[in-house]
Structure formats: structure tokens, C-alpha cells
PDB file of C-alpha atoms in Angstrom:
ATOM      1  CA  MET C   1      -0.123   0.485   0.413  1.00 60.00           C
ATOM      2  CA  ALA C   2       1.523   3.570  -0.550  1.00 80.00           C
ATOM      3  CA  GLY C   3       0.671   6.125   1.817  1.00 86.00           C
ATOM      4  CA  PRO C   4      -2.318   8.112   3.800  1.00 86.00           C
ATOM      5  CA  GLN C   5      -1.956  10.541   1.198  1.00 87.00           C
ATOM      6  CA  VAL C   6      -2.932   8.114  -1.742  1.00 87.00           C
ATOM      7  CA  ALA C   7      -6.394   8.557   0.234  1.00 86.00           C
ATOM      8  CA  THR C   8      -6.904  12.066  -1.028  1.00 90.00           C
ATOM      9  CA  THR C   9      -4.710  12.752  -3.774  1.00 94.00           C
ATOM     10  CA  PRO C  10      -7.696  13.602  -6.839  1.00 96.00           C
ATOM     11  CA  ILE C  11      -6.340  11.857  -9.803  1.00 96.00           C
ATOM     12  CA  PHE C  12      -8.125  12.167 -13.511  1.00 97.00           C
ATOM     13  CA  TRP C  13      -7.822   9.777 -15.855  1.00 98.00           C
ATOM     14  CA  GLY C  14      -9.547   9.792 -19.566  1.00 98.00           C
ATOM     15  CA  HIS C  15      -9.062   6.680 -21.747  1.00 98.00           C
ATOM     16  CA  GLY C  16     -10.916   6.409 -25.613  1.00 98.00           C
ATOM     17  CA  THR C  17     -12.001   3.582 -26.497  1.00 98.00           C
ATOM     18  CA  VAL C  18     -10.644   2.364 -29.536  1.00 98.00           C
ATOM     19  CA  ASP C  19      -6.762   3.682 -28.312  1.00 98.00           C
ATOM     20  CA  PRO C  20      -5.207   1.200 -31.046  1.00 97.00           C
ATOM     21  CA  LEU C  21      -1.780   2.281 -28.181  1.00 97.00           C
ATOM     22  CA  VAL C  22      -2.590   2.019 -25.093  1.00 97.00           C
ATOM     23  CA  LYS C  23      -5.775  -1.047 -25.150  1.00 97.00           C
ATOM     24  CA  LEU C  24      -8.644  -0.415 -23.061  1.00 98.00           C
ATOM     25  CA  GLU C  25      -7.315  -3.421 -21.133  1.00 98.00           C
ATOM     26  CA  PHE C  26      -4.339  -2.559 -20.242  1.00 97.00           C
ATOM     27  CA  SER C  27      -5.687   0.069 -19.268  1.00 98.00           C
ATOM     28  CA  MET C  28      -8.354  -0.806 -17.588  1.00 98.00           C
ATOM     29  CA  SER C  29      -6.589  -3.255 -15.593  1.00 98.00           C
ATOM     30  CA  SER C  30      -3.624  -0.709 -14.784  1.00 98.00           C
ATOM     31  CA  LYS C  31      -7.105   1.110 -13.117  1.00 98.00           C
ATOM     32  CA  ASP C  32      -8.103  -1.959 -11.308  1.00 98.00           C
ATOM     33  CA  TYR C  33      -5.140  -2.016  -9.844  1.00 96.00           C
ATOM     34  CA  LEU C  34      -4.370   1.423  -8.880  1.00 96.00           C
ATOM     35  CA  ILE C  35      -7.129  -0.023  -7.143  1.00 96.00           C
ATOM     36  CA  GLU C  36      -6.858  -2.961  -6.460  1.00 95.00           C
ATOM     37  CA  LYS C  37      -3.252  -2.660  -4.956  1.00 94.00           C
ATOM     38  CA  ILE C  38      -2.519   0.553  -4.034  1.00 94.00           C
ATOM     39  CA  GLY C  39      -5.464   1.704  -1.841  1.00 93.00           C
ATOM     40  CA  VAL C  40      -6.285   4.271  -4.533  1.00 95.00           C
ATOM     41  CA  PRO C  41     -10.126   5.552  -3.544  1.00 95.00           C
ATOM     42  CA  VAL C  42     -12.502   5.492  -6.660  1.00 96.00           C
ATOM     43  CA  GLN C  43     -13.539   9.224  -6.859  1.00 95.00           C
ATOM     44  CA  ASP C  44     -17.228   9.847  -4.728  1.00 92.00           C
ATOM     45  CA  PRO C  45     -18.567  11.497  -7.124  1.00 87.00           C
ATOM     46  CA  SER C  46     -21.500  13.773  -4.736  1.00 88.00           C
ATOM     47  CA  GLY C  47     -17.914  14.270  -1.978  1.00 86.00           C
ATOM     48  CA  PRO C  48     -14.987  15.605  -2.509  1.00 86.00           C
ATOM     49  CA  PRO C  49     -12.074  15.584  -4.997  1.00 87.00           C
ATOM     50  CA  LYS C  50     -10.501  12.483  -4.183  1.00 92.00           C
ATOM     51  CA  GLY C  51      -9.940   9.590  -5.566  1.00 95.00           C
ATOM     52  CA  LEU C  52      -9.124   8.136  -9.190  1.00 97.00           C
ATOM     53  CA  ASP C  53     -12.037   9.472 -11.494  1.00 97.00           C
ATOM     54  CA  TYR C  54     -11.871   7.612 -14.438  1.00 97.00           C
ATOM     55  CA  ARG C  55     -13.883   8.272 -17.322  1.00 97.00           C
ATOM     56  CA  LEU C  56     -14.059   6.332 -20.579  1.00 98.00           C
ATOM     57  CA  TYR C  57     -14.957   8.136 -23.680  1.00 98.00           C
ATOM     58  CA  GLU C  58     -16.899   6.060 -26.300  1.00 98.00           C
ATOM     59  CA  GLY C  59     -15.051   5.709 -29.888  1.00 97.00           C
ATOM     60  CA  LEU C  60     -12.356   7.971 -28.706  1.00 98.00           C
ATOM     61  CA  ALA C  61      -8.735   6.591 -30.311  1.00 98.00           C
ATOM     62  CA  HIS C  62      -5.318   7.798 -29.142  1.00 97.00           C
ATOM     63  CA  GLY C  63      -6.168  11.602 -28.323  1.00 97.00           C
ATOM     64  CA  THR C  64      -8.468  14.314 -26.738  1.00 97.00           C
ATOM     65  CA  ASN C  65     -12.311  15.163 -27.348  1.00 98.00           C
ATOM     66  CA  VAL C  66     -15.169  17.935 -26.729  1.00 98.00           C
ATOM     67  CA  LYS C  67     -16.241  15.830 -24.323  1.00 98.00           C
ATOM     68  CA  GLU C  68     -13.833  14.668 -22.501  1.00 98.00           C
ATOM     69  CA  LEU C  69     -11.120  18.407 -22.579  1.00 98.00           C
ATOM     70  CA  ARG C  70     -15.120  19.243 -20.477  1.00 98.00           C
ATOM     71  CA  ASP C  71     -14.708  16.888 -17.868  1.00 97.00           C
ATOM     72  CA  VAL C  72     -10.954  17.903 -17.712  1.00 97.00           C
ATOM     73  CA  GLN C  73     -11.951  21.484 -16.545  1.00 96.00           C
ATOM     74  CA  ASP C  74     -14.358  21.222 -14.328  1.00 94.00           C
ATOM     75  CA  TRP C  75     -12.298  18.607 -12.715  1.00 94.00           C
ATOM     76  CA  LEU C  76      -9.437  20.919 -11.963  1.00 94.00           C
ATOM     77  CA  ILE C  77     -12.182  23.161 -11.314  1.00 92.00           C
ATOM     78  CA  LYS C  78     -13.823  20.894  -8.325  1.00 91.00           C
ATOM     79  CA  VAL C  79     -10.046  20.614  -7.401  1.00 92.00           C
ATOM     80  CA  LEU C  80      -8.356  23.424  -7.359  1.00 91.00           C
ATOM     81  CA  PRO C  81      -8.420  26.027  -5.374  1.00 78.00           C
ATOM     82  CA  ALA C  82     -10.175  29.830  -6.694  1.00 79.00           C
ATOM     83  CA  THR C  83      -7.749  31.858  -4.947  1.00 74.00           C
ATOM     84  CA  PRO C  84      -4.425  31.302  -3.342  1.00 68.00           C
ATOM     85  CA  SER C  85      -5.997  31.996   0.401  1.00 63.00           C
ATOM     86  CA  ASP C  86      -8.159  29.043  -0.731  1.00 57.00           C
ATOM     87  CA  SER C  87      -6.274  26.232  -0.186  1.00 57.00           C
ATOM     88  CA  ALA C  88      -4.468  28.354   2.681  1.00 54.00           C
ATOM     89  CA  PRO C  89      -5.162  26.246   6.237  1.00 55.00           C
TER      90      PRO C  89
END
């Protein structure tokens, strides 16, 4: 198991379902490894941003699309503080 910070570190992982370079089966087994062996929690969509937010993009090859970019943007807005003072203890 990794250190305790793994439970609160937010991770976004997007993957295309038809990626010819990084096969979907390898992406999914890597995701499962992070969760089952490393102890990375699955992100609760209704909770604060922490853990693994793994998303598949149907029909996407080895690249990106508008949906994934919007999802990353929304995720970053949740993860990053609006102002530096928001992250102060």
C-alpha cells in the first residue's frame, strides 16, 4: 500500500475505448491495480475531489475530444482552489 496521501490525492484519468496504442484492457487493468493494490479510492461524484476519477470515452482513439476536455476543465475547477487563500489551512 502507498502512504496515507493516496486516499486524498485527486486523479483524473480519461481513456478512449478504441485507443490503438494503449489498449482498453491495459487501461482497465491499470485502473484496477491502482484501486486494489495501491489503495487509491474511487472518486465519489457527490463528495470532495479525492481518489481516482476514471472515465471512458466511447469511440475515442489515442487523442482527446471536446467531451474529455470539458470533463478535465470541470474536474480542475473542483480540484484547484479558486484563489490562493482558499488553499490556506
